[in-house]
CSV table of C-alpha atoms and ligand atoms in Angstrom, one decimal:
chain,number,residue,atom,x,y,z
A,143,MET,CA,-131.6,-220.8,-26.7
A,144,THR,CA,-132.8,-223.4,-29.3
A,145,ASP,CA,-130.4,-226.3,-29.5
A,146,ARG,CA,-130.0,-226.6,-33.2
A,147,ASN,CA,-128.2,-229.9,-32.8
A,148,GLN,CA,-131.4,-231.3,-31.2
A,149,THR,CA,-133.7,-229.7,-33.8
A,150,LEU,CA,-131.7,-231.1,-36.5
A,151,PHE,CA,-131.4,-234.5,-34.9
A,152,ASP,CA,-135.2,-234.6,-34.5
A,153,ARG,CA,-135.7,-233.7,-38.2
A,154,ALA,CA,-133.0,-236.3,-39.3
A,155,LYS,CA,-134.7,-239.0,-37.2
A,156,GLN,CA,-137.7,-238.7,-39.2
A,157,LEU,CA,-135.9,-239.5,-42.4
A,158,ILE,CA,-132.7,-241.3,-41.7
A,159,PRO,CA,-132.5,-244.4,-39.3
A,160,GLY,CA,-131.4,-243.3,-36.1
A,161,GLY,CA,-130.9,-239.8,-37.6
A,162,VAL,CA,-127.4,-240.7,-38.8
A,163,ASN,CA,-125.8,-242.4,-41.8
A,164,SER,CA,-123.4,-244.4,-39.8
A,165,PRO,CA,-124.5,-245.8,-36.3
A,166,VAL,CA,-121.6,-244.6,-34.1
A,167,ARG,CA,-122.4,-240.9,-34.9
A,168,ALA,CA,-125.8,-241.3,-33.0
A,169,PHE,CA,-124.2,-241.2,-29.6
A,170,LYS,CA,-126.2,-244.2,-28.5
A,171,ALA,CA,-123.2,-245.6,-26.5
A,172,VAL,CA,-122.7,-242.3,-24.6
A,173,GLY,CA,-126.3,-240.8,-24.6
A,174,GLY,CA,-127.0,-237.1,-25.3
A,175,THR,CA,-127.4,-235.2,-28.6
A,176,PRO,CA,-125.0,-235.7,-31.5
A,177,ARG,CA,-123.2,-232.6,-32.6
A,178,PHE,CA,-124.2,-231.6,-36.1
A,179,VAL,CA,-121.0,-230.2,-37.7
A,180,GLN,CA,-121.5,-226.9,-39.6
A,181,ARG,CA,-117.8,-226.4,-40.6
A,182,ALA,CA,-114.4,-227.4,-39.7
A,183,GLN,CA,-110.9,-225.8,-40.0
A,184,GLY,CA,-107.6,-227.2,-38.7
A,185,ALA,CA,-107.9,-229.1,-35.5
A,186,HIS,CA,-111.5,-227.6,-34.9
A,187,PHE,CA,-115.1,-227.9,-35.9
A,188,TRP,CA,-118.1,-225.7,-35.1
A,189,ASP,CA,-121.5,-227.3,-34.4
A,190,ALA,CA,-125.0,-226.3,-35.4
A,191,ASN,CA,-125.0,-223.8,-32.4
A,192,GLY,CA,-121.9,-222.4,-33.4
A,193,GLN,CA,-120.0,-224.1,-30.5
A,194,LYS,CA,-116.3,-224.8,-31.2
A,195,TYR,CA,-114.7,-228.1,-30.4
A,196,ILE,CA,-111.2,-229.5,-30.5
A,197,ASP,CA,-111.7,-232.5,-32.9
A,198,TYR,CA,-110.0,-235.7,-31.8
A,199,ILE,CA,-112.0,-237.8,-34.4
A,200,GLY,CA,-111.0,-236.2,-37.6
A,201,SER,CA,-113.5,-238.2,-39.6
A,202,TRP,CA,-112.3,-241.4,-37.7
A,203,GLY,CA,-108.8,-241.0,-39.1
A,204,PRO,CA,-108.7,-239.5,-42.7
A,205,MET,CA,-108.1,-235.8,-41.6
A,206,ILE,CA,-104.4,-236.4,-40.5
A,207,LEU,CA,-103.5,-232.9,-41.8
A,208,GLY,CA,-106.4,-231.3,-40.0
A,209,HIS,CA,-109.5,-229.8,-41.8
A,210,GLY,CA,-109.1,-227.6,-44.8
A,211,HIS,CA,-105.3,-227.9,-45.5
A,212,PRO,CA,-104.6,-225.3,-48.2
A,213,ALA,CA,-102.6,-227.7,-50.5
A,214,VAL,CA,-105.3,-230.3,-50.4
A,215,LEU,CA,-108.2,-227.8,-50.9
A,216,GLU,CA,-106.3,-226.3,-53.9
A,217,ALA,CA,-105.8,-229.9,-55.3
A,218,VAL,CA,-109.5,-230.8,-54.8
A,219,GLN,CA,-110.8,-227.5,-56.3
A,220,LYS,CA,-108.4,-228.0,-59.4
A,221,ALA,CA,-109.6,-231.6,-60.0
A,222,ALA,CA,-113.3,-230.7,-59.5
A,223,MET,CA,-112.9,-228.2,-62.3
A,224,GLU,CA,-111.5,-230.7,-64.6
A,225,GLY,CA,-114.4,-233.2,-64.0
A,226,PHE,CA,-116.1,-235.2,-61.2
A,227,SER,CA,-116.1,-238.5,-62.6
A,228,PHE,CA,-115.5,-240.4,-65.9
A,229,GLY,CA,-115.8,-244.1,-65.4
A,230,ALA,CA,-112.6,-244.3,-67.4
A,231,PRO,CA,-108.9,-244.6,-66.2
A,232,THR,CA,-107.0,-241.4,-65.3
A,233,GLU,CA,-103.4,-240.5,-64.8
A,234,ARG,CA,-103.9,-239.6,-61.1
A,235,GLU,CA,-105.1,-243.2,-60.3
A,236,VAL,CA,-101.7,-244.4,-61.7
A,237,GLU,CA,-99.9,-241.7,-59.5
A,238,LEU,CA,-101.7,-242.7,-56.4
A,239,ALA,CA,-101.0,-246.4,-57.0
A,240,GLU,CA,-97.2,-245.5,-57.4
A,241,GLU,CA,-97.3,-243.6,-54.2
A,242,ILE,CA,-98.9,-246.5,-52.3
A,243,VAL,CA,-96.6,-249.0,-53.8
A,244,LYS,CA,-93.6,-246.9,-53.0
A,245,LEU,CA,-94.7,-246.4,-49.4
A,246,VAL,CA,-95.8,-250.0,-48.7
A,247,PRO,CA,-93.0,-252.3,-49.9
A,248,SER,CA,-95.1,-255.5,-49.3
A,249,ILE,CA,-97.5,-254.3,-52.1
A,250,ASP,CA,-96.7,-254.9,-55.8
A,251,MET,CA,-100.2,-253.9,-57.1
A,252,VAL,CA,-103.2,-252.2,-55.8
A,253,ARG,CA,-106.8,-251.8,-56.7
A,254,LEU,CA,-108.6,-248.5,-55.6
A,255,VAL,CA,-112.3,-248.6,-54.3
A,256,SER,CA,-114.6,-246.3,-52.4
A,257,SER,CA,-114.7,-247.5,-48.8
A,258,GLY,CA,-112.9,-249.6,-46.3
A,259,THR,CA,-115.8,-252.1,-46.3
A,260,GLU,CA,-115.3,-252.5,-50.1
A,261,ALA,CA,-111.7,-253.0,-49.6
A,262,GLY,CA,-112.0,-255.5,-46.9
A,263,MET,CA,-114.7,-257.5,-48.7
A,264,SER,CA,-112.7,-257.5,-51.9
A,265,THR,CA,-109.7,-258.7,-50.1
A,266,ILE,CA,-111.4,-261.7,-48.5
A,267,ARG,CA,-113.0,-262.7,-51.9
A,268,LEU,CA,-109.4,-262.3,-53.6
A,269,ALA,CA,-107.7,-264.5,-50.8
A,270,ARG,CA,-110.4,-267.2,-51.3
A,271,GLY,CA,-110.0,-267.1,-55.1
A,272,ALA,CA,-106.3,-267.0,-55.0
A,273,THR,CA,-106.0,-270.0,-52.6
A,274,GLY,CA,-109.2,-271.9,-53.5
A,275,ARG,CA,-109.9,-272.1,-49.9
A,276,LYS,CA,-113.0,-271.0,-47.9
A,277,THR,CA,-112.2,-270.3,-44.2
A,278,ILE,CA,-111.2,-266.8,-43.1
A,279,VAL,CA,-109.8,-266.1,-39.6
A,280,LYS,CA,-110.7,-262.7,-37.9
A,281,PHE,CA,-110.3,-261.6,-34.2
A,282,GLU,CA,-112.8,-260.5,-31.6
A,283,GLY,CA,-112.8,-256.8,-31.3
A,284,CYS,CA,-111.4,-256.2,-34.9
A,285,TYR,CA,-113.7,-254.5,-37.4
A,286,HIS,CA,-113.1,-254.9,-41.1
A,287,GLY,CA,-116.2,-253.1,-42.4
A,288,HIS,CA,-119.7,-254.5,-42.8
A,289,ALA,CA,-119.4,-257.1,-45.5
A,290,ASP,CA,-121.5,-260.1,-44.4
A,291,ALA,CA,-118.7,-262.6,-43.9
A,292,LEU,CA,-117.0,-260.2,-41.6
A,293,LEU,CA,-119.9,-259.3,-39.4
A,294,VAL,CA,-119.2,-262.2,-37.0
A,295,LYS,CA,-118.8,-262.3,-33.3
A,296,ALA,CA,-116.9,-265.1,-31.4
A,297,GLY,CA,-119.0,-268.2,-30.9
A,298,SER,CA,-119.0,-269.8,-27.4
A,299,GLY,CA,-115.6,-271.2,-26.5
A,300,LEU,CA,-112.2,-270.3,-27.9
A,301,ALA,CA,-111.8,-271.2,-31.6
A,302,THR,CA,-115.2,-271.7,-33.0
A,303,PHE,CA,-116.8,-270.7,-36.2
A,304,GLY,CA,-118.6,-267.3,-35.7
A,305,ASN,CA,-122.2,-266.4,-35.5
A,306,PRO,CA,-123.6,-263.4,-37.3
A,307,THR,CA,-123.4,-260.1,-35.3
A,308,SER,CA,-126.1,-258.7,-37.6
A,309,ALA,CA,-129.7,-259.5,-38.5
A,310,GLY,CA,-130.0,-260.2,-42.1
A,311,VAL,CA,-126.8,-262.3,-42.3
A,312,PRO,CA,-127.6,-266.0,-42.9
A,313,PRO,CA,-125.5,-268.3,-40.8
A,314,GLU,CA,-124.4,-270.0,-44.1
A,315,VAL,CA,-122.6,-266.8,-44.9
A,316,THR,CA,-120.5,-266.7,-41.6
A,317,GLN,CA,-120.0,-270.5,-41.2
A,318,HIS,CA,-116.5,-270.2,-42.8
A,319,THR,CA,-115.4,-267.3,-40.6
A,320,LEU,CA,-113.4,-268.4,-37.6
A,321,VAL,CA,-113.3,-265.8,-34.8
A,322,LEU,CA,-110.4,-265.9,-32.3
A,323,PRO,CA,-109.4,-264.0,-29.2
A,324,TYR,CA,-106.9,-261.3,-30.0
A,325,ASN,CA,-103.4,-261.8,-28.7
A,326,ASP,CA,-104.1,-265.4,-27.8
A,327,ILE,CA,-101.4,-267.6,-29.3
A,328,GLU,CA,-102.8,-270.8,-27.9
A,329,ALA,CA,-106.2,-270.4,-29.7
A,330,LEU,CA,-104.4,-269.3,-32.8
A,331,GLU,CA,-102.2,-272.5,-32.9
A,332,ALA,CA,-105.4,-274.6,-32.1
A,333,ALA,CA,-107.3,-273.0,-35.0
A,334,PHE,CA,-104.4,-273.7,-37.5
A,335,GLN,CA,-104.0,-277.2,-36.2
A,336,ALA,CA,-107.7,-277.9,-36.8
A,337,HIS,CA,-108.3,-275.9,-40.0
A,338,GLY,CA,-105.0,-274.8,-41.4
A,339,ALA,CA,-105.4,-276.6,-44.8
A,340,ASP,CA,-108.6,-274.6,-45.5
A,341,ILE,CA,-107.8,-271.2,-44.2
A,342,ALA,CA,-107.6,-268.7,-47.1
A,343,CYS,CA,-106.5,-265.8,-45.1
A,344,LEU,CA,-106.1,-264.3,-41.6
A,345,MET,CA,-107.3,-260.8,-41.4
A,346,ILE,CA,-106.2,-258.7,-38.5
A,347,GLU,CA,-106.1,-255.0,-37.5
A,348,PRO,CA,-102.3,-254.9,-36.3
A,349,ILE,CA,-103.2,-252.2,-33.9
A,350,ALA,CA,-106.8,-252.7,-33.2
A,351,GLY,CA,-108.6,-249.3,-33.3
A,352,ASN,CA,-112.0,-250.8,-33.1
A,353,MET,CA,-111.6,-251.9,-29.5
A,354,ASN,CA,-110.0,-248.4,-28.6
A,355,PHE,CA,-106.2,-249.0,-28.9
A,356,VAL,CA,-104.8,-252.6,-28.5
A,357,ARG,CA,-101.7,-253.6,-30.0
A,358,ALA,CA,-101.0,-257.1,-31.3
A,359,SER,CA,-98.0,-258.3,-29.2
A,360,VAL,CA,-94.8,-259.2,-31.1
A,361,PRO,CA,-95.0,-262.8,-30.2
A,362,PHE,CA,-98.5,-263.1,-31.4
A,363,MET,CA,-98.0,-261.3,-34.6
A,364,LYS,CA,-94.8,-263.4,-35.3
A,365,ARG,CA,-97.0,-266.5,-34.8
A,366,CYS,CA,-99.7,-265.2,-37.1
A,367,ARG,CA,-96.9,-264.8,-39.8
A,368,GLU,CA,-95.3,-268.0,-39.1
A,369,LEU,CA,-98.7,-270.2,-39.1
A,370,CYS,CA,-99.9,-268.4,-42.2
A,371,THR,CA,-96.7,-269.2,-44.1
A,372,GLN,CA,-96.7,-272.8,-42.8
A,373,HIS,CA,-100.3,-273.5,-43.9
A,374,GLY,CA,-100.3,-271.4,-47.1
A,375,ALA,CA,-102.8,-269.0,-45.9
A,376,LEU,CA,-102.5,-265.2,-46.7
A,377,LEU,CA,-101.8,-262.8,-43.9
A,378,ALA,CA,-104.0,-259.7,-44.5
A,379,PHE,CA,-103.4,-256.6,-42.6
A,380,ASP,CA,-106.4,-254.3,-42.2
A,381,GLU,CA,-104.6,-250.9,-42.2
A,382,VAL,CA,-107.8,-249.0,-43.1
A,383,MET,CA,-107.2,-247.0,-39.7
A,384,THR,CA,-103.5,-247.5,-39.1
A,385,GLY,CA,-102.4,-247.1,-42.7
A,386,PHE,CA,-100.3,-243.9,-43.1
A,387,ARG,CA,-101.7,-242.7,-39.7
A,388,VAL,CA,-99.3,-244.7,-37.2
A,389,ALA,CA,-96.2,-244.3,-39.4
A,390,LEU,CA,-95.4,-243.4,-43.0
A,391,GLY,CA,-95.0,-247.0,-43.8
A,392,SER,CA,-98.2,-247.8,-41.7
A,393,ALA,CA,-98.3,-250.4,-38.9
A,394,GLN,CA,-96.5,-253.0,-41.0
A,395,SER,CA,-93.4,-250.9,-40.9
A,396,VAL,CA,-93.7,-250.8,-37.1
A,397,TYR,CA,-93.7,-254.6,-37.0
A,398,ALA,CA,-91.0,-255.0,-39.5
A,399,GLN,CA,-88.7,-253.0,-37.1
A,400,LEU,CA,-89.7,-255.5,-34.3
A,401,ILE,CA,-89.8,-258.7,-36.4
A,402,PRO,CA,-86.9,-258.9,-38.9
A,403,GLY,CA,-88.2,-259.4,-42.5
A,404,PHE,CA,-91.8,-259.2,-41.4
A,405,GLU,CA,-94.4,-258.3,-44.0
A,406,PRO,CA,-98.1,-259.1,-44.6
A,407,ASP,CA,-99.3,-260.8,-47.8
A,408,MET,CA,-102.2,-258.4,-48.4
A,409,THR,CA,-103.1,-254.9,-47.1
A,410,VAL,CA,-106.4,-253.2,-46.8
A,411,MET,CA,-106.3,-249.3,-46.8
A,412,GLY,CA,-108.5,-246.4,-46.5
A,413,LYS,CA,-109.2,-243.2,-44.5
A,414,VAL,CA,-105.8,-241.2,-44.8
A,415,ILE,CA,-105.3,-242.3,-48.5
A,416,GLY,CA,-108.4,-240.5,-49.5
A,417,GLY,CA,-107.8,-237.4,-47.1
A,418,GLY,CA,-111.5,-237.2,-46.2
A,419,MET,CA,-112.9,-238.2,-49.6
A,420,PRO,CA,-114.5,-241.6,-50.4
A,421,LEU,CA,-111.4,-243.6,-51.4
A,422,ALA,CA,-109.9,-246.9,-50.1
A,423,ALA,CA,-107.6,-249.6,-51.6
A,424,PHE,CA,-106.4,-253.1,-51.2
A,425,GLY,CA,-102.9,-254.4,-52.4
A,426,ALA,CA,-100.8,-257.5,-52.4
A,427,LYS,CA,-98.1,-259.2,-54.3
A,428,ARG,CA,-98.5,-259.4,-58.0
A,429,ALA,CA,-99.3,-263.0,-58.2
A,430,VAL,CA,-102.3,-262.6,-56.0
A,431,MET,CA,-103.5,-259.3,-57.4
A,432,GLU,CA,-103.4,-260.7,-61.0
A,433,GLN,CA,-106.2,-263.1,-59.9
A,434,LEU,CA,-108.5,-260.0,-60.1
A,435,ALA,CA,-110.8,-259.3,-63.1
A,436,PRO,CA,-110.1,-258.4,-65.9
A,437,LEU,CA,-107.0,-260.6,-65.7
A,438,GLY,CA,-108.3,-263.3,-63.4
A,439,GLY,CA,-111.3,-265.1,-62.2
A,440,VAL,CA,-112.0,-263.0,-59.1
A,441,TYR,CA,-114.6,-260.4,-60.0
A,442,GLN,CA,-114.4,-256.9,-58.3
A,443,ALA,CA,-115.6,-253.5,-59.7
A,444,GLY,CA,-116.8,-250.0,-58.8
A,445,THR,CA,-118.5,-247.1,-60.6
A,446,LEU,CA,-116.6,-244.5,-58.6
A,447,SER,CA,-113.4,-246.5,-57.9
A,448,GLY,CA,-110.4,-244.2,-58.2
A,449,ASN,CA,-112.7,-241.1,-58.5
A,450,PRO,CA,-110.6,-238.3,-59.9
A,451,VAL,CA,-111.5,-235.8,-57.2
A,452,ALA,CA,-110.8,-238.3,-54.5
A,453,THR,CA,-107.5,-239.3,-55.8
A,454,ALA,CA,-106.5,-235.7,-56.0
A,455,CYS,CA,-107.4,-235.3,-52.3
A,456,GLY,CA,-105.5,-238.5,-51.4
A,457,LEU,CA,-102.5,-237.6,-53.3
A,458,ALA,CA,-102.2,-234.1,-51.9
A,459,THR,CA,-102.5,-235.7,-48.4
A,460,LEU,CA,-100.0,-238.4,-49.0
A,461,LYS,CA,-97.6,-235.7,-50.4
A,462,GLU,CA,-97.8,-233.6,-47.2
A,463,ILE,CA,-97.2,-236.6,-44.7
A,464,GLN,CA,-94.0,-237.4,-46.6
A,465,LYS,CA,-92.5,-234.2,-45.8
A,466,PRO,CA,-89.4,-234.4,-43.5
A,467,GLY,CA,-90.3,-234.5,-39.8
A,468,PHE,CA,-94.1,-234.8,-40.2
A,469,PHE,CA,-94.5,-238.0,-38.3
A,470,GLU,CA,-91.9,-237.1,-35.7
A,471,ALA,CA,-93.9,-233.8,-34.9
A,472,LEU,CA,-97.4,-235.7,-35.1
A,473,SER,CA,-96.0,-238.5,-32.6
A,474,ALA,CA,-94.7,-235.9,-30.3
A,475,ARG,CA,-98.0,-233.9,-30.3
A,476,THR,CA,-100.0,-237.1,-29.7
A,477,GLN,CA,-97.6,-238.2,-26.8
A,478,GLN,CA,-97.9,-234.8,-25.3
A,479,LEU,CA,-101.7,-235.3,-25.3
A,480,THR,CA,-101.6,-238.8,-23.8
A,481,ALA,CA,-99.0,-237.8,-21.1
A,482,GLY,CA,-101.1,-234.8,-20.2
A,483,LEU,CA,-104.2,-236.9,-19.8
A,484,GLN,CA,-102.3,-239.5,-17.8
A,485,GLY,CA,-101.1,-236.8,-15.5
A,486,ALA,CA,-104.5,-235.3,-15.0
A,487,ALA,CA,-106.0,-238.6,-14.2
A,488,GLU,CA,-103.2,-239.4,-11.7
A,489,ALA,CA,-103.7,-236.1,-10.0
A,490,ALA,CA,-107.2,-237.1,-9.3
A,491,GLY,CA,-106.3,-240.7,-8.4
A,492,VAL,CA,-108.5,-242.0,-11.4
A,493,PRO,CA,-107.3,-245.3,-13.0
A,494,PHE,CA,-106.0,-244.5,-16.4
A,495,ALA,CA,-104.0,-246.3,-19.1
A,496,THR,CA,-103.1,-244.8,-22.5
A,497,ASP,CA,-101.1,-245.8,-25.6
A,498,SER,CA,-100.3,-244.2,-28.9
A,499,GLN,CA,-98.5,-244.8,-32.2
A,500,GLY,CA,-98.0,-241.7,-34.6
A,501,GLY,CA,-101.1,-239.9,-34.7
A,502,MET,CA,-103.5,-242.6,-33.3
A,503,PHE,CA,-104.1,-243.0,-29.6
A,504,GLY,CA,-106.4,-244.7,-27.2
A,505,PHE,CA,-107.1,-244.4,-23.4
A,506,PHE,CA,-108.8,-246.7,-20.8
A,507,LEU,CA,-110.3,-245.8,-17.5
A,508,MET,CA,-108.4,-248.7,-16.0
A,509,ASN,CA,-105.0,-249.3,-14.5
A,510,GLU,CA,-103.5,-251.4,-17.2
A,511,LEU,CA,-103.7,-251.4,-21.0
A,512,PRO,CA,-106.1,-254.3,-22.1
A,513,GLN,CA,-104.8,-256.9,-24.5
A,514,ASN,CA,-108.1,-258.2,-25.8
A,515,TYR,CA,-111.7,-257.3,-26.5
A,516,ALA,CA,-113.1,-259.1,-23.4
A,517,THR,CA,-110.8,-257.0,-21.0
A,518,VAL,CA,-111.8,-253.7,-23.0
A,519,MET,CA,-115.4,-254.4,-22.4
A,520,THR,CA,-114.9,-254.5,-18.6
A,521,THR,CA,-114.6,-250.7,-18.7
A,522,ASP,CA,-117.1,-248.9,-16.5
A,523,ASN,CA,-119.3,-247.5,-19.2
A,524,ALA,CA,-121.0,-244.9,-16.9
A,525,ARG,CA,-117.6,-243.5,-15.9
A,526,PHE,CA,-116.4,-243.4,-19.5
A,527,ASN,CA,-119.6,-241.5,-20.4
A,528,ARG,CA,-119.2,-239.1,-17.7
A,529,PHE,CA,-115.7,-238.3,-18.9
A,530,PHE,CA,-116.9,-238.1,-22.6
A,531,HIS,CA,-119.7,-235.6,-21.7
A,532,GLY,CA,-117.5,-233.6,-19.3
A,533,MET,CA,-114.9,-233.2,-22.0
A,534,LEU,CA,-117.6,-232.5,-24.6
A,535,ASP,CA,-119.1,-229.8,-22.3
A,536,ARG,CA,-115.8,-228.2,-22.3
A,537,GLY,CA,-115.4,-228.1,-26.1
A,538,VAL,CA,-113.3,-231.4,-26.4
A,539,TYR,CA,-114.7,-233.9,-28.8
A,540,PHE,CA,-113.4,-237.5,-28.2
A,541,ALA,CA,-114.9,-240.7,-29.7
A,542,PRO,CA,-118.5,-241.2,-28.5
A,543,ALA,CA,-117.8,-244.8,-27.6
A,544,LEU,CA,-115.2,-246.5,-25.4
A,545,TYR,CA,-114.2,-249.0,-28.0
A,546,GLU,CA,-113.1,-246.4,-30.5
A,547,ALA,CA,-109.6,-244.8,-30.9
A,548,GLY,CA,-108.8,-241.2,-31.1
A,549,PHE,CA,-106.8,-239.2,-33.7
A,550,VAL,CA,-104.4,-236.2,-33.6
A,551,SER,CA,-103.7,-234.2,-36.6
A,552,ALA,CA,-100.8,-232.0,-37.8
A,553,ALA,CA,-103.1,-229.1,-37.0
A,554,HIS,CA,-103.4,-229.8,-33.3
A,555,SER,CA,-101.3,-227.1,-31.5
A,556,GLU,CA,-99.7,-227.1,-28.2
A,557,ALA,CA,-102.5,-224.8,-27.0
A,558,ASP,CA,-105.2,-227.4,-28.1
A,559,VAL,CA,-103.5,-230.0,-26.1
A,560,ALA,CA,-103.0,-227.7,-23.0
A,561,ALA,CA,-106.8,-226.8,-23.3
A,562,THR,CA,-107.7,-230.5,-23.4
A,563,VAL,CA,-105.5,-231.4,-20.5
A,564,ALA,CA,-106.9,-228.5,-18.5
A,565,ALA,CA,-110.5,-229.6,-19.3
A,566,ALA,CA,-109.5,-233.3,-18.2
A,567,ARG,CA,-108.2,-231.9,-14.9
A,568,GLU,CA,-111.5,-230.4,-14.3
A,569,VAL,CA,-113.5,-233.4,-15.2
A,570,PHE,CA,-111.4,-235.9,-13.4
A,571,ALA,CA,-111.6,-233.8,-10.3
A,572,THR,CA,-115.4,-234.5,-10.3
A,573,PHE,CA,-114.7,-238.3,-10.3
B,17,KE4,P1,-115.5,-247.8,-44.0
B,17,KE4,O1,-116.3,-248.8,-44.9
B,17,KE4,O2,-116.3,-247.2,-42.8
B,17,KE4,O3,-114.8,-246.8,-45.0
B,17,KE4,O4,-114.3,-248.7,-43.4
B,17,KE4,C1,-114.5,-249.9,-42.7
B,17,KE4,C2,-113.4,-250.2,-41.8
B,17,KE4,C3,-112.5,-251.1,-42.0
B,17,KE4,N1,-111.4,-251.5,-41.3
B,17,KE4,C4,-111.2,-250.8,-40.2
B,17,KE4,C5,-110.0,-251.1,-39.4
B,17,KE4,C6,-112.0,-249.6,-39.8
B,17,KE4,O5,-111.6,-249.0,-38.6
B,17,KE4,C7,-113.0,-249.3,-40.6
B,17,KE4,C8,-114.0,-248.3,-40.3
B,17,KE4,N2,-113.8,-247.6,-38.9
B,17,KE4,C9,-114.8,-247.0,-38.3
B,17,KE4,C10,-114.5,-246.4,-36.9
B,17,KE4,N3,-114.3,-247.4,-35.9
B,17,KE4,C11,-115.5,-245.9,-39.2
B,17,KE4,C12,-116.6,-245.1,-38.4
B,17,KE4,C13,-118.0,-245.6,-38.8
B,17,KE4,O6,-118.2,-246.8,-38.8
B,17,KE4,O7,-118.8,-244.6,-38.9
């Protein structure tokens, strides 16, 4: 039988670099042929051969309700009939801003944009403009989109200014980006000791989903907050992935329960707030946000920012996740999955460690949960790839890279989890 995924992939590679519009989709890390999605519904999608999969990516986080939620579909269809885009303000942008500010108390004001990259890039520019400082701190293993200043890997040694991770980024652009090891308080303190007076912001993924699933430890996060406050730097939470995904109040509400009075100064959001449509945002206290054009001197703009169809999708999604019991049920389903996978691995004597928060999870083929990027990357790639493909062959679609997190939606059923765990038992038995 013709593999339509392969036929489409061959066609795509003639016209689109790597055959994909975002690199991780090309399966380069795991090998094999990417699945071209024909349609999706609930917790499932069907590929170009009509093969059904249980979807644990959900567009890398946005599809928290599952695919094709009726209330969201209805809202999008209605909005589309009223017009696709105006380049003028609309009521729904105000409603979405009100929802975000209501759900994230650290934010007084918000600006809507079209991608997490745009939100992260704008946050950096705003932090620099608001503080008059140049240096930004990020952590190895955290991804904040592909803005030049943020495409930086750790230099040699602990606290050094970064080198570009991408061709086409001149070193002059990354010379003010300091890359530190995640969860390393000593390196953090050394960096602030040496550069504190020039640090505009520290940007962090509070639960790092771009090195699979690594939590910032409470002492480390507490120290980030203290040092930013002490040195007049802005603490920016990149919650593009964790926002409205790990808890209704996002990851910052999880840390506020662990660290009394904790809140970041700025927040980057995306994914869930667009419900699968191109929509992201960044927010902060009023005094910072009012530095933005047209009020202040920090320029930022976007043709499709606050797009009326995307805001309808995001609003309908945020409405559903606020329903009583939503996150309790989502967390329980996610924990059912991770516990089941853990049990399957243990039954086969395969080293396995897993963690989750709300509808976001990660797992590692190792005995303990890693605390930083260097440890994550000691994972045996070949074993991960065997697990990935074994599950894919059995109709379970996990992230095609060991450094990516996984996502459960409200549409994932007990039966989906049972089927996933049964598949894992079969695959682990071959290890
Ligand atoms: P986008 O520009 O892709 O909308 O968002 C960038 C971004 C920013 N911050 C965090 C914490 C993110 O996780 C992302 C994007 N996440 C990746 C998944 N690791 C998106 C998938 C992809 O790149 O295709």
